[in-house]
Amino acid sequence: SQQGEEDPQALSIQEGENATMNCSYKTSINNLQWYRQNSGRGLVHLILIRSNEREKHSGRLRVTLDTSKKSSSLLITASRAADTASYFCATDDAAGNKLTFGGGTRVLVKP
Amino acid sequence: DSGVTQTPKHLITATGQRVTLRCSPRSGDLSVYWYQQSLDQGLQFLIQYYNGEERAKGNILERFSAQQFPDLHSELNLSSLELGDSALYFCASSARSISNYGYTFGSGTRLTVV
């Protein structure tokens, strides 16, 4: 079963535009993480936001977390062709033993 | 190179066969996680080991088993393979607490059952 659900499932933008994707989850979390996956490759950890944080930045990435709505968003600013990938949110379980991943958002950045 | 090594990268085998996937975690990481990624099921958690002991189990089929050895490498054994087992199998490792650091993924093993 999937804890997080991403929206939209797919996104196509022009280089230089911003890309925003959302994640909703069902149960209480300790933290929420975002990962990127280039086609057929391993996932790469992008950013982690703890349940007591509301916003976090890392380079061109901005993540927000609203625990009252059980949702998070990932914003990629000034997108580049190299940002073309699938993006997944993931939440940990209460024991912090494993991450449960959402279905992902496929992002295509056109040059 | 993420530091997590998975072998083999590709595997093609027939139905009914058994295969072993291998994973070496990043240096210093004690936890190993196995995930299956398919188009229809997404990323599914299979099993976690921490320092040689099973710590958490997901929707892992009875035909599948895993273990973590004293040198911390892990193997995932898939037996009586079916066409539906065709997928990408990922191993990930983490430091003690994923709540602080998240996972480091390997590049995966693409299994094709024919």
mmCIF file of C-alpha atoms in Angstrom:
data_model
loop_
_atom_site.group_PDB
_atom_site.id
_atom_site.type_symbol
_atom_site.label_atom_id
_atom_site.label_comp_id
_atom_site.label_asym_id
_atom_site.label_seq_id
_atom_site.Cartn_x
_atom_site.Cartn_y
_atom_site.Cartn_z
ATOM 1 C CA SER A 1 0.000 0.000 0.000
ATOM 2 C CA GLN A 2 1.176 3.539 -0.668
ATOM 3 C CA GLN A 3 1.287 6.110 2.082
ATOM 4 C CA GLY A 4 1.980 9.074 -0.137
ATOM 5 C CA GLU A 5 0.146 10.042 -3.292
ATOM 6 C CA GLU A 6 1.702 12.523 -5.675
ATOM 7 C CA ASP A 7 -0.168 14.983 -7.803
ATOM 8 C CA PRO A 8 0.053 15.488 -10.725
ATOM 9 C CA GLN A 9 1.148 12.124 -12.077
ATOM 10 C CA ALA A 10 2.938 13.866 -14.924
ATOM 11 C CA LEU A 11 4.113 17.397 -15.621
ATOM 12 C CA SER A 12 5.582 18.980 -18.746
ATOM 13 C CA ILE A 13 7.212 22.405 -18.612
ATOM 14 C CA GLN A 14 9.663 24.586 -20.504
ATOM 15 C CA GLU A 15 13.197 25.104 -19.316
ATOM 16 C CA GLY A 16 13.349 28.048 -16.935
ATOM 17 C CA GLU A 17 9.830 27.554 -15.607
ATOM 18 C CA ASN A 18 9.023 26.377 -12.113
ATOM 19 C CA ALA A 19 7.700 22.890 -11.399
ATOM 20 C CA THR A 20 5.440 22.173 -8.451
ATOM 21 C CA MET A 21 4.273 18.781 -7.314
ATOM 22 C CA ASN A 22 2.265 17.754 -4.299
ATOM 23 C CA CYS A 23 2.185 14.784 -1.985
ATOM 24 C CA SER A 24 -0.551 13.696 0.377
ATOM 25 C CA TYR A 25 -0.200 11.058 3.054
ATOM 26 C CA LYS A 26 -2.476 9.274 5.464
ATOM 27 C CA THR A 27 -0.871 8.653 8.837
ATOM 28 C CA SER A 28 1.289 10.590 11.288
ATOM 29 C CA ILE A 29 4.908 10.934 10.290
ATOM 30 C CA ASN A 30 8.278 11.750 11.808
ATOM 31 C CA ASN A 31 9.543 13.177 8.564
ATOM 32 C CA LEU A 32 8.820 13.369 4.857
ATOM 33 C CA GLN A 33 11.459 12.984 2.191
ATOM 34 C CA TRP A 34 11.684 13.643 -1.529
ATOM 35 C CA TYR A 35 13.659 11.556 -3.986
ATOM 36 C CA ARG A 36 14.464 11.841 -7.681
ATOM 37 C CA GLN A 37 14.753 8.935 -10.094
ATOM 38 C CA ASN A 38 16.182 9.241 -13.556
ATOM 39 C CA SER A 39 14.761 6.691 -15.957
ATOM 40 C CA GLY A 40 15.557 3.167 -14.774
ATOM 41 C CA ARG A 41 18.165 4.361 -12.301
ATOM 42 C CA GLY A 42 18.343 4.304 -8.515
ATOM 43 C CA LEU A 43 16.561 6.919 -6.475
ATOM 44 C CA VAL A 44 18.528 9.870 -5.168
ATOM 45 C CA HIS A 45 17.680 11.548 -1.880
ATOM 46 C CA LEU A 46 16.889 15.242 -2.395
ATOM 47 C CA ILE A 47 15.626 16.690 0.852
ATOM 48 C CA LEU A 48 14.163 15.720 4.218
ATOM 49 C CA ILE A 49 11.710 17.796 6.206
ATOM 50 C CA ARG A 50 10.819 16.929 9.781
ATOM 51 C CA SER A 51 7.273 16.960 11.079
ATOM 52 C CA ASN A 52 7.970 20.076 13.162
ATOM 53 C CA GLU A 53 9.267 22.031 10.167
ATOM 54 C CA ARG A 54 7.080 23.947 7.726
ATOM 55 C CA GLU A 55 9.487 24.840 4.967
ATOM 56 C CA LYS A 56 12.945 23.865 3.825
ATOM 57 C CA HIS A 57 15.221 24.964 0.995
ATOM 58 C CA SER A 58 18.075 23.264 -0.799
ATOM 59 C CA GLY A 59 19.483 25.035 -3.832
ATOM 60 C CA ARG A 60 16.642 25.340 -6.346
ATOM 61 C CA LEU A 61 14.395 23.090 -4.281
ATOM 62 C CA ARG A 62 11.776 24.287 -1.845
ATOM 63 C CA VAL A 63 9.727 21.875 0.221
ATOM 64 C CA THR A 64 6.745 22.711 2.378
ATOM 65 C CA LEU A 65 4.964 20.517 4.865
ATOM 66 C CA ASP A 66 1.486 20.968 6.297
ATOM 67 C CA THR A 67 0.897 18.264 8.892
ATOM 68 C CA SER A 68 -2.659 19.467 9.568
ATOM 69 C CA LYS A 69 -3.536 18.693 5.947
ATOM 70 C CA LYS A 70 -1.110 15.773 5.717
ATOM 71 C CA SER A 71 0.427 17.216 2.603
ATOM 72 C CA SER A 72 3.734 18.414 1.216
ATOM 73 C CA SER A 73 4.834 20.197 -1.898
ATOM 74 C CA LEU A 74 8.105 20.235 -3.827
ATOM 75 C CA LEU A 75 8.959 23.268 -5.928
ATOM 76 C CA ILE A 76 11.803 23.206 -8.420
ATOM 77 C CA THR A 77 12.655 26.725 -9.516
ATOM 78 C CA ALA A 78 14.223 27.720 -12.840
ATOM 79 C CA SER A 79 14.007 24.155 -14.127
ATOM 80 C CA ARG A 80 16.644 22.665 -16.417
ATOM 81 C CA ALA A 81 16.508 19.809 -18.905
ATOM 82 C CA ALA A 82 18.570 17.798 -16.427
ATOM 83 C CA ASP A 83 15.675 17.996 -13.954
ATOM 84 C CA THR A 84 13.703 15.624 -16.191
ATOM 85 C CA ALA A 85 13.007 12.683 -13.900
ATOM 86 C CA SER A 86 10.398 11.109 -11.649
ATOM 87 C CA TYR A 87 10.010 12.605 -8.200
ATOM 88 C CA PHE A 88 8.782 10.603 -5.235
ATOM 89 C CA CYS A 89 7.730 11.574 -1.763
ATOM 90 C CA ALA A 90 8.320 9.116 1.045
ATOM 91 C CA THR A 91 7.257 8.937 4.659
ATOM 92 C CA ASP A 92 8.674 6.906 7.485
ATOM 93 C CA ASP A 93 6.708 4.606 9.738
ATOM 94 C CA ALA A 94 6.186 5.252 13.424
ATOM 95 C CA ALA A 95 9.178 3.093 14.368
ATOM 96 C CA GLY A 96 11.367 4.765 11.757
ATOM 97 C CA ASN A 97 12.072 1.377 10.252
ATOM 98 C CA LYS A 98 11.191 1.942 6.639
ATOM 99 C CA LEU A 99 10.038 4.470 4.081
ATOM 100 C CA THR A 100 6.819 4.164 2.123
ATOM 101 C CA PHE A 101 6.920 5.794 -1.289
ATOM 102 C CA GLY A 102 4.193 7.438 -3.290
ATOM 103 C CA GLY A 103 3.493 6.734 -6.936
ATOM 104 C CA GLY A 104 5.690 9.572 -8.175
ATOM 105 C CA THR A 105 5.381 12.565 -10.483
ATOM 106 C CA ARG A 106 7.019 12.326 -13.897
ATOM 107 C CA VAL A 107 8.513 15.671 -14.839
ATOM 108 C CA LEU A 108 9.575 16.514 -18.374
ATOM 109 C CA VAL A 109 11.541 19.714 -18.861
ATOM 110 C CA LYS A 110 11.667 20.727 -22.495
ATOM 111 C CA PRO A 111 14.676 22.723 -23.707
ATOM 112 C CA ASP B 1 28.483 6.103 -7.508
ATOM 113 C CA SER B 2 26.175 6.141 -4.493
ATOM 114 C CA GLY B 3 28.277 3.716 -2.483
ATOM 115 C CA VAL B 4 25.588 1.024 -2.552
ATOM 116 C CA THR B 5 26.550 -1.771 -4.940
ATOM 117 C CA GLN B 6 24.034 -4.104 -6.499
ATOM 118 C CA THR B 7 24.821 -7.082 -8.677
ATOM 119 C CA PRO B 8 23.961 -8.169 -11.239
ATOM 120 C CA LYS B 9 22.597 -5.129 -13.092
ATOM 121 C CA HIS B 10 20.502 -7.236 -15.436
ATOM 122 C CA LEU B 11 19.149 -10.742 -15.141
ATOM 123 C CA ILE B 12 17.069 -12.720 -17.600
ATOM 124 C CA THR B 13 15.733 -16.046 -16.454
ATOM 125 C CA ALA B 14 12.932 -18.501 -17.135
ATOM 126 C CA THR B 15 9.789 -19.089 -15.133
ATOM 127 C CA GLY B 16 10.230 -21.524 -12.294
ATOM 128 C CA GLN B 17 13.884 -20.662 -11.790
ATOM 129 C CA ARG B 18 15.634 -19.221 -8.731
ATOM 130 C CA VAL B 19 17.899 -16.187 -8.646
ATOM 131 C CA THR B 20 19.962 -14.368 -6.038
ATOM 132 C CA LEU B 21 20.402 -10.613 -6.000
ATOM 133 C CA ARG B 22 23.266 -9.145 -4.043
ATOM 134 C CA CYS B 23 23.690 -5.821 -2.298
ATOM 135 C CA SER B 24 26.643 -4.228 -0.521
ATOM 136 C CA PRO B 25 25.586 -1.241 1.590
ATOM 137 C CA ARG B 26 27.408 2.056 1.819
ATOM 138 C CA SER B 27 30.359 1.916 4.158
ATOM 139 C CA GLY B 28 29.215 2.364 7.747
ATOM 140 C CA ASP B 29 25.526 1.800 7.080
ATOM 141 C CA LEU B 30 24.031 -0.999 9.144
ATOM 142 C CA SER B 31 20.529 -1.084 7.628
ATOM 143 C CA VAL B 32 19.663 -2.623 4.290
ATOM 144 C CA TYR B 33 16.260 -2.329 2.648
ATOM 145 C CA TRP B 34 14.919 -4.160 -0.386
ATOM 146 C CA TYR B 35 12.292 -2.667 -2.695
ATOM 147 C CA GLN B 36 10.558 -3.920 -5.806
ATOM 148 C CA GLN B 37 9.579 -1.414 -8.476
ATOM 149 C CA SER B 38 7.131 -2.348 -11.188
ATOM 150 C CA LEU B 39 4.978 -0.234 -13.473
ATOM 151 C CA ASP B 40 1.686 -1.300 -11.936
ATOM 152 C CA GLN B 41 2.694 -1.543 -8.250
ATOM 153 C CA GLY B 42 5.172 1.291 -7.913
ATOM 154 C CA LEU B 43 7.881 1.028 -5.255
ATOM 155 C CA GLN B 44 6.989 -1.723 -2.823
ATOM 156 C CA PHE B 45 8.902 -2.321 0.382
ATOM 157 C CA LEU B 46 9.966 -5.931 0.758
ATOM 158 C CA ILE B 47 12.176 -6.298 3.814
ATOM 159 C CA GLN B 48 14.664 -4.536 6.075
ATOM 160 C CA TYR B 49 17.696 -5.850 7.909
ATOM 161 C CA TYR B 50 19.652 -4.067 10.589
ATOM 162 C CA ASN B 51 23.075 -5.383 11.536
ATOM 163 C CA GLY B 52 22.187 -8.912 10.503
ATOM 164 C CA GLU B 53 18.715 -9.078 11.994
ATOM 165 C CA GLU B 54 15.378 -8.775 10.232
ATOM 166 C CA ARG B 55 13.782 -5.537 11.399
ATOM 167 C CA ALA B 56 10.699 -5.003 9.250
ATOM 168 C CA LYS B 57 8.815 -6.953 6.644
ATOM 169 C CA GLY B 58 6.546 -5.702 3.893
ATOM 170 C CA ASN B 59 4.527 -7.467 1.262
ATOM 171 C CA ILE B 60 7.229 -9.986 0.529
ATOM 172 C CA LEU B 61 6.064 -13.199 -1.102
ATOM 173 C CA GLU B 62 6.789 -16.521 0.547
ATOM 174 C CA ARG B 63 8.788 -17.428 -2.552
ATOM 175 C CA PHE B 64 11.169 -14.595 -1.691
ATOM 176 C CA SER B 65 13.673 -14.596 1.142
ATOM 177 C CA ALA B 66 16.569 -12.451 2.213
ATOM 178 C CA GLN B 67 19.403 -12.316 4.676
ATOM 179 C CA GLN B 68 22.130 -9.984 5.812
ATOM 180 C CA PHE B 69 25.558 -11.434 6.461
ATOM 181 C CA PRO B 70 28.139 -10.508 9.126
ATOM 182 C CA ASP B 71 29.997 -8.317 6.624
ATOM 183 C CA LEU B 72 26.646 -6.485 6.193
ATOM 184 C CA HIS B 73 26.089 -7.385 2.570
ATOM 185 C CA SER B 74 22.621 -8.699 1.824
ATOM 186 C CA GLU B 75 21.121 -11.161 -0.604
ATOM 187 C CA LEU B 76 17.569 -11.387 -1.880
ATOM 188 C CA ASN B 77 16.575 -14.826 -3.098
ATOM 189 C CA LEU B 78 13.666 -15.167 -5.493
ATOM 190 C CA SER B 79 12.434 -18.667 -6.278
ATOM 191 C CA SER B 80 9.760 -20.326 -8.422
ATOM 192 C CA LEU B 81 9.844 -17.205 -10.540
ATOM 193 C CA GLU B 82 6.738 -16.042 -12.355
ATOM 194 C CA LEU B 83 6.315 -13.593 -15.206
ATOM 195 C CA GLY B 84 4.884 -11.086 -12.745
ATOM 196 C CA ASP B 85 8.133 -11.011 -10.796
ATOM 197 C CA SER B 86 9.740 -9.087 -13.620
ATOM 198 C CA ALA B 87 10.682 -5.745 -12.084
ATOM 199 C CA LEU B 88 13.481 -3.524 -10.879
ATOM 200 C CA TYR B 89 14.781 -4.607 -7.497
ATOM 201 C CA PHE B 90 16.477 -1.938 -5.440
ATOM 202 C CA CYS B 91 18.587 -2.167 -2.381
ATOM 203 C CA ALA B 92 19.060 0.850 -0.168
ATOM 204 C CA SER B 93 21.082 1.439 2.947
ATOM 205 C CA SER B 94 20.917 3.940 5.734
ATOM 206 C CA ALA B 95 22.728 5.061 8.821
ATOM 207 C CA ARG B 96 21.145 4.129 12.094
ATOM 208 C CA SER B 97 18.067 6.294 11.737
ATOM 209 C CA ILE B 98 16.304 7.020 8.487
ATOM 210 C CA SER B 99 14.507 9.799 10.315
ATOM 211 C CA ASN B 100 17.711 11.787 10.169
ATOM 212 C CA TYR B 101 19.329 10.830 6.920
ATOM 213 C CA GLY B 102 17.111 8.942 4.502
ATOM 214 C CA TYR B 103 18.227 6.217 2.159
ATOM 215 C CA THR B 104 21.078 5.740 -0.249
ATOM 216 C CA PHE B 105 19.928 3.606 -3.154
ATOM 217 C CA GLY B 106 21.861 1.269 -5.372
ATOM 218 C CA SER B 107 21.384 1.334 -9.124
ATOM 219 C CA GLY B 108 19.122 -1.699 -9.046
ATOM 220 C CA THR B 109 18.848 -5.117 -10.651
ATOM 221 C CA ARG B 110 16.501 -5.394 -13.593
ATOM 222 C CA LEU B 111 14.958 -8.854 -13.523
ATOM 223 C CA THR B 112 13.196 -10.177 -16.587
ATOM 224 C CA VAL B 113 11.367 -13.479 -16.282
ATOM 225 C CA VAL B 114 10.541 -15.084 -19.630
#
